[in-house]
PDB file of C-alpha atoms in Angstrom:
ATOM      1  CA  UNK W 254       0.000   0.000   0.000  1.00  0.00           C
ATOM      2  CA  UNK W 255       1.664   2.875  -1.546  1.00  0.00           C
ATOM      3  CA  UNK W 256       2.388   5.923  -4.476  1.00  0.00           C
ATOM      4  CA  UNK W 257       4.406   5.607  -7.212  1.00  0.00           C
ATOM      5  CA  UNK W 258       6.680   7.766  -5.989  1.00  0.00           C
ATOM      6  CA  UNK W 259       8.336   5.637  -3.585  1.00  0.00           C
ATOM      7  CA  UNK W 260       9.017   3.243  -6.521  1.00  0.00           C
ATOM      8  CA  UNK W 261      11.907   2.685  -8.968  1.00  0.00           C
ATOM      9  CA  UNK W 262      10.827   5.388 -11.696  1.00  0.00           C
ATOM     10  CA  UNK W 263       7.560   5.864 -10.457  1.00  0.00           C
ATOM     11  CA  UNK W 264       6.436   2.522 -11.440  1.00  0.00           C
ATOM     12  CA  UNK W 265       3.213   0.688  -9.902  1.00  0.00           C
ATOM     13  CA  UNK W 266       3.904  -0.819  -6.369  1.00  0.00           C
ATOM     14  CA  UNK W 267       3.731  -4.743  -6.637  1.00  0.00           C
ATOM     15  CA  UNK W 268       0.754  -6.885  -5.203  1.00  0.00           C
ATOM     16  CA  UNK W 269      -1.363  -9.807  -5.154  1.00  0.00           C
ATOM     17  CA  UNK W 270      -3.534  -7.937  -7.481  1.00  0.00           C
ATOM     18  CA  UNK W 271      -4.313  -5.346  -9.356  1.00  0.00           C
ATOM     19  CA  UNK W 272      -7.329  -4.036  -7.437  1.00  0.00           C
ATOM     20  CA  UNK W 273      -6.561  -0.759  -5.640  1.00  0.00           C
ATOM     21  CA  UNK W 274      -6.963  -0.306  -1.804  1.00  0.00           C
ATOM     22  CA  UNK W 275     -10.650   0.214  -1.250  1.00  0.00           C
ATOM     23  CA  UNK W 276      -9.734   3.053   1.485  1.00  0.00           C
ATOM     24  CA  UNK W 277      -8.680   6.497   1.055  1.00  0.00           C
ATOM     25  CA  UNK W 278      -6.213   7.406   3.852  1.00  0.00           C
ATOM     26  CA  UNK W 279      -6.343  10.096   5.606  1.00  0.00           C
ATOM     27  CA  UNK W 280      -2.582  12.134   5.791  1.00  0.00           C
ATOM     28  CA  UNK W 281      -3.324  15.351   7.889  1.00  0.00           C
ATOM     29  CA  UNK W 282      -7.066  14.860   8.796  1.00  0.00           C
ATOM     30  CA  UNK W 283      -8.525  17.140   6.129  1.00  0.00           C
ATOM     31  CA  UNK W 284      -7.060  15.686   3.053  1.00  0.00           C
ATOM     32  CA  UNK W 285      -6.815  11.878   1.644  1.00  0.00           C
ATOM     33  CA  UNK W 286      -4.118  10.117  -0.232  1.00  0.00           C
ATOM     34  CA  UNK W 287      -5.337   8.290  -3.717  1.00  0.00           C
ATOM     35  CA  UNK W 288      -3.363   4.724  -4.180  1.00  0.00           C
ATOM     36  CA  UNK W 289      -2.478   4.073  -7.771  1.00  0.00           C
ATOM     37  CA  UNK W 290      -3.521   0.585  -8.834  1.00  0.00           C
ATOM     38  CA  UNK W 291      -0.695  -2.041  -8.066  1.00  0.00           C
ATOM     39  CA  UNK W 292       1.256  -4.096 -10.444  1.00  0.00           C
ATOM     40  CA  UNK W 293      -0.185  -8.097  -9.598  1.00  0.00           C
ATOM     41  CA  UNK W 294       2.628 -10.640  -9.126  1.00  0.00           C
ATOM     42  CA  UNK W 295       3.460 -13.724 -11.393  1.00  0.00           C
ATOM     43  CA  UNK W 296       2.481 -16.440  -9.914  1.00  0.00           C
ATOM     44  CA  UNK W 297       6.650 -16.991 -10.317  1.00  0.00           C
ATOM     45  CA  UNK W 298       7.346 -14.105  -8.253  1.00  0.00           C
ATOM     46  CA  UNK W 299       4.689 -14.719  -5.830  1.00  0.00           C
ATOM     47  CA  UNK W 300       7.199 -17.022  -3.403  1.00  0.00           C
ATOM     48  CA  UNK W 301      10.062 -14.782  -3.279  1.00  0.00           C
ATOM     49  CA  UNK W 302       8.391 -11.776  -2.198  1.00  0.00           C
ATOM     50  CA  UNK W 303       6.702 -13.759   0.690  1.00  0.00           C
ATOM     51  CA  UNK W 304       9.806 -15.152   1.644  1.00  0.00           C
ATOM     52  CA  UNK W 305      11.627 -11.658   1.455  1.00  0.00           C
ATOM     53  CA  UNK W 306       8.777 -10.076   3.778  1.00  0.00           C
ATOM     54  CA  UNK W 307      10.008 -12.928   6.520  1.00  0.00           C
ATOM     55  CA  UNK W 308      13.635 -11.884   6.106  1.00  0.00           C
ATOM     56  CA  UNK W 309      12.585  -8.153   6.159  1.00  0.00           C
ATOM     57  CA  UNK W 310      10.843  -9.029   9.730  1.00  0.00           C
ATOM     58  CA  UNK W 311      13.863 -11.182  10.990  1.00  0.00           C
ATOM     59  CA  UNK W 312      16.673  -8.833  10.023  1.00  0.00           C
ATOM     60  CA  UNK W 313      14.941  -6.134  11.765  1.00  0.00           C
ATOM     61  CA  UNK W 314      15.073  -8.199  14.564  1.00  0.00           C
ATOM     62  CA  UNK W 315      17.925  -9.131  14.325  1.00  0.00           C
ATOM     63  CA  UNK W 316      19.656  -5.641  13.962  1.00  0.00           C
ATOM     64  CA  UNK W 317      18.068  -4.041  17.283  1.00  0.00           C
ATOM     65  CA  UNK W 318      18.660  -7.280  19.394  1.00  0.00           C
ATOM     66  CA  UNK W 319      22.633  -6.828  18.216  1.00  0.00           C
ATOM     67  CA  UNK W 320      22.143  -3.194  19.166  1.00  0.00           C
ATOM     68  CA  UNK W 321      20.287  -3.319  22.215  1.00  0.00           C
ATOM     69  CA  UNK W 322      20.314  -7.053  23.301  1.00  0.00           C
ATOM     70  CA  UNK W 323      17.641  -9.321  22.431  1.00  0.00           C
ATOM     71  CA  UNK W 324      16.528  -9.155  26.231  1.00  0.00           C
ATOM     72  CA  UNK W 325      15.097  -5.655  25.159  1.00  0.00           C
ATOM     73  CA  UNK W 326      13.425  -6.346  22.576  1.00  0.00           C
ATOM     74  CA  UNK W 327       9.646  -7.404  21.543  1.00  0.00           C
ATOM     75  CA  UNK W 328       7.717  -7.996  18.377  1.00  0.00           C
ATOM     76  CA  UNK W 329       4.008  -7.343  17.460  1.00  0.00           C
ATOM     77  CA  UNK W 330       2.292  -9.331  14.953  1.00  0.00           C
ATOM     78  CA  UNK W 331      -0.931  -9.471  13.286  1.00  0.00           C
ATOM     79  CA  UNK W 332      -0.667 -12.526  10.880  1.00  0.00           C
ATOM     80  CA  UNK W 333      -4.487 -12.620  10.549  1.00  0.00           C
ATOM     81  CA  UNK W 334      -4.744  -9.198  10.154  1.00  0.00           C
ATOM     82  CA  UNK W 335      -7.169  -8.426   7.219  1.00  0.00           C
ATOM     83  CA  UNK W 336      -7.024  -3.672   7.429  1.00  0.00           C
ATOM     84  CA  UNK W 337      -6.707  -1.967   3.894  1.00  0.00           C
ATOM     85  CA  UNK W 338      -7.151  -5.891   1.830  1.00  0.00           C
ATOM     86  CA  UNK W 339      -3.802  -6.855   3.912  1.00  0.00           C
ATOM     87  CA  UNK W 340      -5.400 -10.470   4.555  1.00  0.00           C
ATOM     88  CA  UNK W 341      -3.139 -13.290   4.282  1.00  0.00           C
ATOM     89  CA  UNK W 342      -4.213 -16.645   1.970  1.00  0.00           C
ATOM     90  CA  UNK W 343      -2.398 -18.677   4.704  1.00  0.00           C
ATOM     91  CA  UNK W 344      -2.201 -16.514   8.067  1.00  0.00           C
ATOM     92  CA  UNK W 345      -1.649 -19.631  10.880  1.00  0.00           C
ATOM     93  CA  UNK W 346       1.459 -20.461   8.621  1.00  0.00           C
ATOM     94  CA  UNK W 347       2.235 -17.459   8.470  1.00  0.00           C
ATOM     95  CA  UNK W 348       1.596 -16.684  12.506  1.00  0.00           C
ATOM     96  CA  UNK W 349       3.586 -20.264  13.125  1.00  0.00           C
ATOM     97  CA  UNK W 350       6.452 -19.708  11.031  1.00  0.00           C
ATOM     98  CA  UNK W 351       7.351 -16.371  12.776  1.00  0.00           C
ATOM     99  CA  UNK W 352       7.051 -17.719  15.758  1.00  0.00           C
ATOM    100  CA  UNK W 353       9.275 -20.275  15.554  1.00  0.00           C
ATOM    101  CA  UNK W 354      11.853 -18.153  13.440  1.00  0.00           C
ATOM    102  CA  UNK W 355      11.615 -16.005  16.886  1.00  0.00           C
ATOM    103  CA  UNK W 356      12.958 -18.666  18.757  1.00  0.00           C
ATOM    104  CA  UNK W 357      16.282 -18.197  17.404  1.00  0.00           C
ATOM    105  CA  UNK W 358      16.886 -14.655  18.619  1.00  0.00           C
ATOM    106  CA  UNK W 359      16.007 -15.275  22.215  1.00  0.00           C
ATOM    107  CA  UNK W 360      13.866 -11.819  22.523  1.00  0.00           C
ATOM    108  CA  UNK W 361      11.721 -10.727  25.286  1.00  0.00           C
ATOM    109  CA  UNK W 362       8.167 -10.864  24.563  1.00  0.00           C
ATOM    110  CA  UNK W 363       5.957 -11.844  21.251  1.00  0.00           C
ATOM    111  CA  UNK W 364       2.776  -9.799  21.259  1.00  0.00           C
ATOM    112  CA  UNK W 365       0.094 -11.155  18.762  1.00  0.00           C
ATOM    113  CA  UNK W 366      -3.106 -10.226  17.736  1.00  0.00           C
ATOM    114  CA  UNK W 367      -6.472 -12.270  18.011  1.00  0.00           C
ATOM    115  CA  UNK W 368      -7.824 -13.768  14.831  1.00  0.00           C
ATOM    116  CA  UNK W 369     -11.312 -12.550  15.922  1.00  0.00           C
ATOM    117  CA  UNK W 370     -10.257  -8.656  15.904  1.00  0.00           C
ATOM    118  CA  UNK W 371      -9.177  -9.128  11.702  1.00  0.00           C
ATOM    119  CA  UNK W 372     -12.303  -7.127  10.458  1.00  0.00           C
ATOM    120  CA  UNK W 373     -12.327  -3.070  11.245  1.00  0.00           C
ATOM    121  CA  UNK W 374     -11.291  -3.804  15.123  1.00  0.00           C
ATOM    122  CA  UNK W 375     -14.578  -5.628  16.142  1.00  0.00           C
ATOM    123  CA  UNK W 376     -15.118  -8.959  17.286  1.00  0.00           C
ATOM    124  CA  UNK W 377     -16.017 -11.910  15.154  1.00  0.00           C
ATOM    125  CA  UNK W 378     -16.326 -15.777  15.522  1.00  0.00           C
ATOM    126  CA  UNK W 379     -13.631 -17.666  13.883  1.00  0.00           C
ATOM    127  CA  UNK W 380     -12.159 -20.949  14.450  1.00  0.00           C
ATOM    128  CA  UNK W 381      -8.822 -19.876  14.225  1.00  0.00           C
ATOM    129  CA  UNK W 382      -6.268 -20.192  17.077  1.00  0.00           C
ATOM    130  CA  UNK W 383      -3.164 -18.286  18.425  1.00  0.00           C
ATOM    131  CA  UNK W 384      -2.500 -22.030  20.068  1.00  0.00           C
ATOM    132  CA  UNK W 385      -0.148 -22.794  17.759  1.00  0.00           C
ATOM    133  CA  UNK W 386       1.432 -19.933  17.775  1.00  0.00           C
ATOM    134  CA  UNK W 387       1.892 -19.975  21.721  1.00  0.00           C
ATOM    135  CA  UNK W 388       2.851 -23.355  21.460  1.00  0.00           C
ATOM    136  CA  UNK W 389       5.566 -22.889  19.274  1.00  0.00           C
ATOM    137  CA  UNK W 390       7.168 -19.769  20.775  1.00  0.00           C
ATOM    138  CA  UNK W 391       9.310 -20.315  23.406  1.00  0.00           C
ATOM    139  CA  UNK W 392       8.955 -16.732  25.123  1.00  0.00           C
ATOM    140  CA  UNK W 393       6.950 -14.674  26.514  1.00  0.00           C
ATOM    141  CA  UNK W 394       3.627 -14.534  24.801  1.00  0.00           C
ATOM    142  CA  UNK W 395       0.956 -11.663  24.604  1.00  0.00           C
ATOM    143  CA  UNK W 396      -2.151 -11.564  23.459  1.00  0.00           C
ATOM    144  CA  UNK W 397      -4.891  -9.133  22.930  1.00  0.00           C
ATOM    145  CA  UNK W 398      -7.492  -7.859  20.942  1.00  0.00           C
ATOM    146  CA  UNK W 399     -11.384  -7.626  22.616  1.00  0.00           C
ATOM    147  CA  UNK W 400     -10.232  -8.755  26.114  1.00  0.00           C
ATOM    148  CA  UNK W 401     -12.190  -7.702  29.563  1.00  0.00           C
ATOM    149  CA  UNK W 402     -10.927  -8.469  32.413  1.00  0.00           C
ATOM    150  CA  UNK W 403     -13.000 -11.626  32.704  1.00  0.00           C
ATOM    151  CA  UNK W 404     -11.534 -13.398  30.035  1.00  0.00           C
ATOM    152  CA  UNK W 405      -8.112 -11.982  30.343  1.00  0.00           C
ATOM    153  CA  UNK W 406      -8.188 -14.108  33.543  1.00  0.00           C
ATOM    154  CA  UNK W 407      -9.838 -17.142  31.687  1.00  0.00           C
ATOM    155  CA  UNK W 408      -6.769 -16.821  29.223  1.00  0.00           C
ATOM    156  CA  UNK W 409      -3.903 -16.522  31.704  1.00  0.00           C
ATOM    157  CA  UNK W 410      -5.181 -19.226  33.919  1.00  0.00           C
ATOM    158  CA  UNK W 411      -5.494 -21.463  30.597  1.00  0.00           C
ATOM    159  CA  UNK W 412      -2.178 -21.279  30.246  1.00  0.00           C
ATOM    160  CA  UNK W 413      -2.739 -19.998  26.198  1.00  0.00           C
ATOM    161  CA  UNK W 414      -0.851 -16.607  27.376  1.00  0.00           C
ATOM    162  CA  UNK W 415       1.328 -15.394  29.534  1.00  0.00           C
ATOM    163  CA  UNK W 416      -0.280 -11.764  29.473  1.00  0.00           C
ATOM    164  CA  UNK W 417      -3.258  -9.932  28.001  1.00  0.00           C
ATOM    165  CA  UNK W 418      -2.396  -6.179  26.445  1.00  0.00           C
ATOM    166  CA  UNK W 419      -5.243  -4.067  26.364  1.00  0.00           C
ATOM    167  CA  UNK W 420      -5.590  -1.093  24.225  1.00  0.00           C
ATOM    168  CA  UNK W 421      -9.292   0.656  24.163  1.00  0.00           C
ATOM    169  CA  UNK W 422      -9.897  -0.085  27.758  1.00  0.00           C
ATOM    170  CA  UNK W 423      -6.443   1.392  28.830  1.00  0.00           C
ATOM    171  CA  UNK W 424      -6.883   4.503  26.526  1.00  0.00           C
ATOM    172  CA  UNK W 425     -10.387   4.929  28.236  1.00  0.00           C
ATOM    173  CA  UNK W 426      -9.609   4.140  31.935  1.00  0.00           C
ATOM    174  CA  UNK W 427      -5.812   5.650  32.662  1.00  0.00           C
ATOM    175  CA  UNK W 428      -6.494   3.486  36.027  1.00  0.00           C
ATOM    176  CA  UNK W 429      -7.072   0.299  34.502  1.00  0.00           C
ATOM    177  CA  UNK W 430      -5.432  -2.143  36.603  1.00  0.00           C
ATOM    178  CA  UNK W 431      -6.703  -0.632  39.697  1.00  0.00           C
ATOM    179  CA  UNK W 432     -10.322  -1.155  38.472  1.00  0.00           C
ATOM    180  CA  UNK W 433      -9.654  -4.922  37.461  1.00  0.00           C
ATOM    181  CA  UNK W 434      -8.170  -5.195  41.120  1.00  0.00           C
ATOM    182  CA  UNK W 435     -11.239  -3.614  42.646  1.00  0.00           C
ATOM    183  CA  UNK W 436     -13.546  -4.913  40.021  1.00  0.00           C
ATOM    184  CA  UNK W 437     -14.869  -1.575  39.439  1.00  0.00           C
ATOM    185  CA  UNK W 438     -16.961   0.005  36.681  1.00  0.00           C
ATOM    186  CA  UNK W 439     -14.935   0.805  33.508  1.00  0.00           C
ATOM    187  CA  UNK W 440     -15.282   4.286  31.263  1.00  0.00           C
ATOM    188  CA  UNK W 441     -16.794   3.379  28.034  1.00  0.00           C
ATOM    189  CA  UNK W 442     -14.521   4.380  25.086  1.00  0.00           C
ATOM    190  CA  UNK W 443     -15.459   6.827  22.387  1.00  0.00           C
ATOM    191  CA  UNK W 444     -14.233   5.220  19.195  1.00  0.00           C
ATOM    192  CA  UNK W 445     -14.876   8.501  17.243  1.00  0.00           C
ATOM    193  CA  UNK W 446     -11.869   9.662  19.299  1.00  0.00           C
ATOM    194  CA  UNK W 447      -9.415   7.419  18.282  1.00  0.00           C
ATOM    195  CA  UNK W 448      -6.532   7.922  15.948  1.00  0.00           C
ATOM    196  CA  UNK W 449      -7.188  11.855  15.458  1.00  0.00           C
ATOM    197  CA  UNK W 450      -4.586  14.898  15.852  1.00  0.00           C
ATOM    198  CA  UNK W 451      -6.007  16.318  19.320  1.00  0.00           C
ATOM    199  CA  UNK W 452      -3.429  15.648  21.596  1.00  0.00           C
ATOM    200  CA  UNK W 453      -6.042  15.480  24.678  1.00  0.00           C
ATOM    201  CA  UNK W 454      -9.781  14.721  23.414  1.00  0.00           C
ATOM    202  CA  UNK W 455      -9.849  10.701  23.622  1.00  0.00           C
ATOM    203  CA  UNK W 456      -6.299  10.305  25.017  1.00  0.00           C
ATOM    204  CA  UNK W 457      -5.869  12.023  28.340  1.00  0.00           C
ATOM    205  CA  UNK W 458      -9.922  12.884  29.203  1.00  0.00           C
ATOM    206  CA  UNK W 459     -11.210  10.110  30.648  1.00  0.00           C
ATOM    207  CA  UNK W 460     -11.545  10.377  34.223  1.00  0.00           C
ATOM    208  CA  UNK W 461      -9.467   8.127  37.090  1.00  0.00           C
ATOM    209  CA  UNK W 462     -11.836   6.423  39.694  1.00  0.00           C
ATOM    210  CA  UNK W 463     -13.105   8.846  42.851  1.00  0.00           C
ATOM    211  CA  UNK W 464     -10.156   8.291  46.024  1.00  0.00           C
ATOM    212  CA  UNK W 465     -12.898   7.096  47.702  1.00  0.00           C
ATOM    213  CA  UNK W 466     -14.198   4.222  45.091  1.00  0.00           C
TER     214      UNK W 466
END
């Protein structure tokens, strides 16, 4: 997903197809990048490119653990991610593959999204699993994506994670842990507040429990 102009002579990018993004995406909040229609792969060049986007992701890794130490550093991965037509014809290969690649590095944490949370953030069934994933990495493994405190607990106690992020319910209640402690009432989130340029409205408004909750 992106303009000619980051491409050798201002060529199409390359993709899967040669069906434009759907989306228009918004650059400054007023105005909207168009996305050229891509170039679509030969089916000859289709396994090389996969196989140079899981190089890509390992050699990053590999650079910041020699820079940093691989104690220090995490990764974040969405293999059943599905934003802007980014779905994957194979995503719990894809998911178990990494995951196993990670092994050899030795880094902190793997952080991985739920396959339910692949369509425009909202839950959906599935019967697709981060098992193997968890399985296979031999880490520290995060999940999120739609967790309340309830089933963060069901998760962690299942032995399928070692932690549960949380994103929306953090961003809405700047005390979260202290509410899941006290099982307190939680601040519903404005998703119309998300992702915009106001550097308060959505991000540091929500209100912190009474002293006396």
């Amino acid at each position: 997903m992106e303009t000619n102009c980051y491409q050798p002579n201002g060529q199409p990018p390359i993709s899967c197809t040669d069906k434009p993004i759907t989306a228009q995406i918004q650059i400054d909040g007023t105005s909207a990048a168009e996305y050229p229609p891509p170039r679509r792969l030969r089916t000859d060049e289709i396994s090389q490119v996969v196989n140079d986007f899981r190089i890509a992701a390992k050699n990053a890794i590999e650079a910041v653990a020699d820079e940093i130490g691989a104690e220090k550093v995490g990764i974040r991965l969405s293999p059943y991610a599905d934003y802007n037509d980014s779905g994957d014809s194979n995503p719990e290969a894809l998911g178990l593959y990494m995951a196993e690649s990670l092994n050899k590095y030795g880094i902190l944490y793997c952080h991985v999204i739920e396959p339910r949370m692949v369509t425009q953030f909202e839950k959906h069934e599935t019967i697709c699993s981060l098992l193997p994933m968890r399985k296979a990495f031999k880490g520290t493994f995060i999940v999120a994506g739609g967790y309340n405190r309830e089933e963060g607990n069901v998760v962690i106690a299942s032995g399928s994670a070692d932690l549960v992020a949380f994103g929306r319910l953090f961003l809405a209640n700047p005390d979260l842990p202290w509410r899941f402690e006290i099982n307190a009432k939680l601040n519903k989130y404005d998703r119309n507040s998300f992702y915009t340029h106001d550097p308060v409205v959505g991000y540091t408004d929500y209100p912190f429990l009474e002293p006396d909750t």
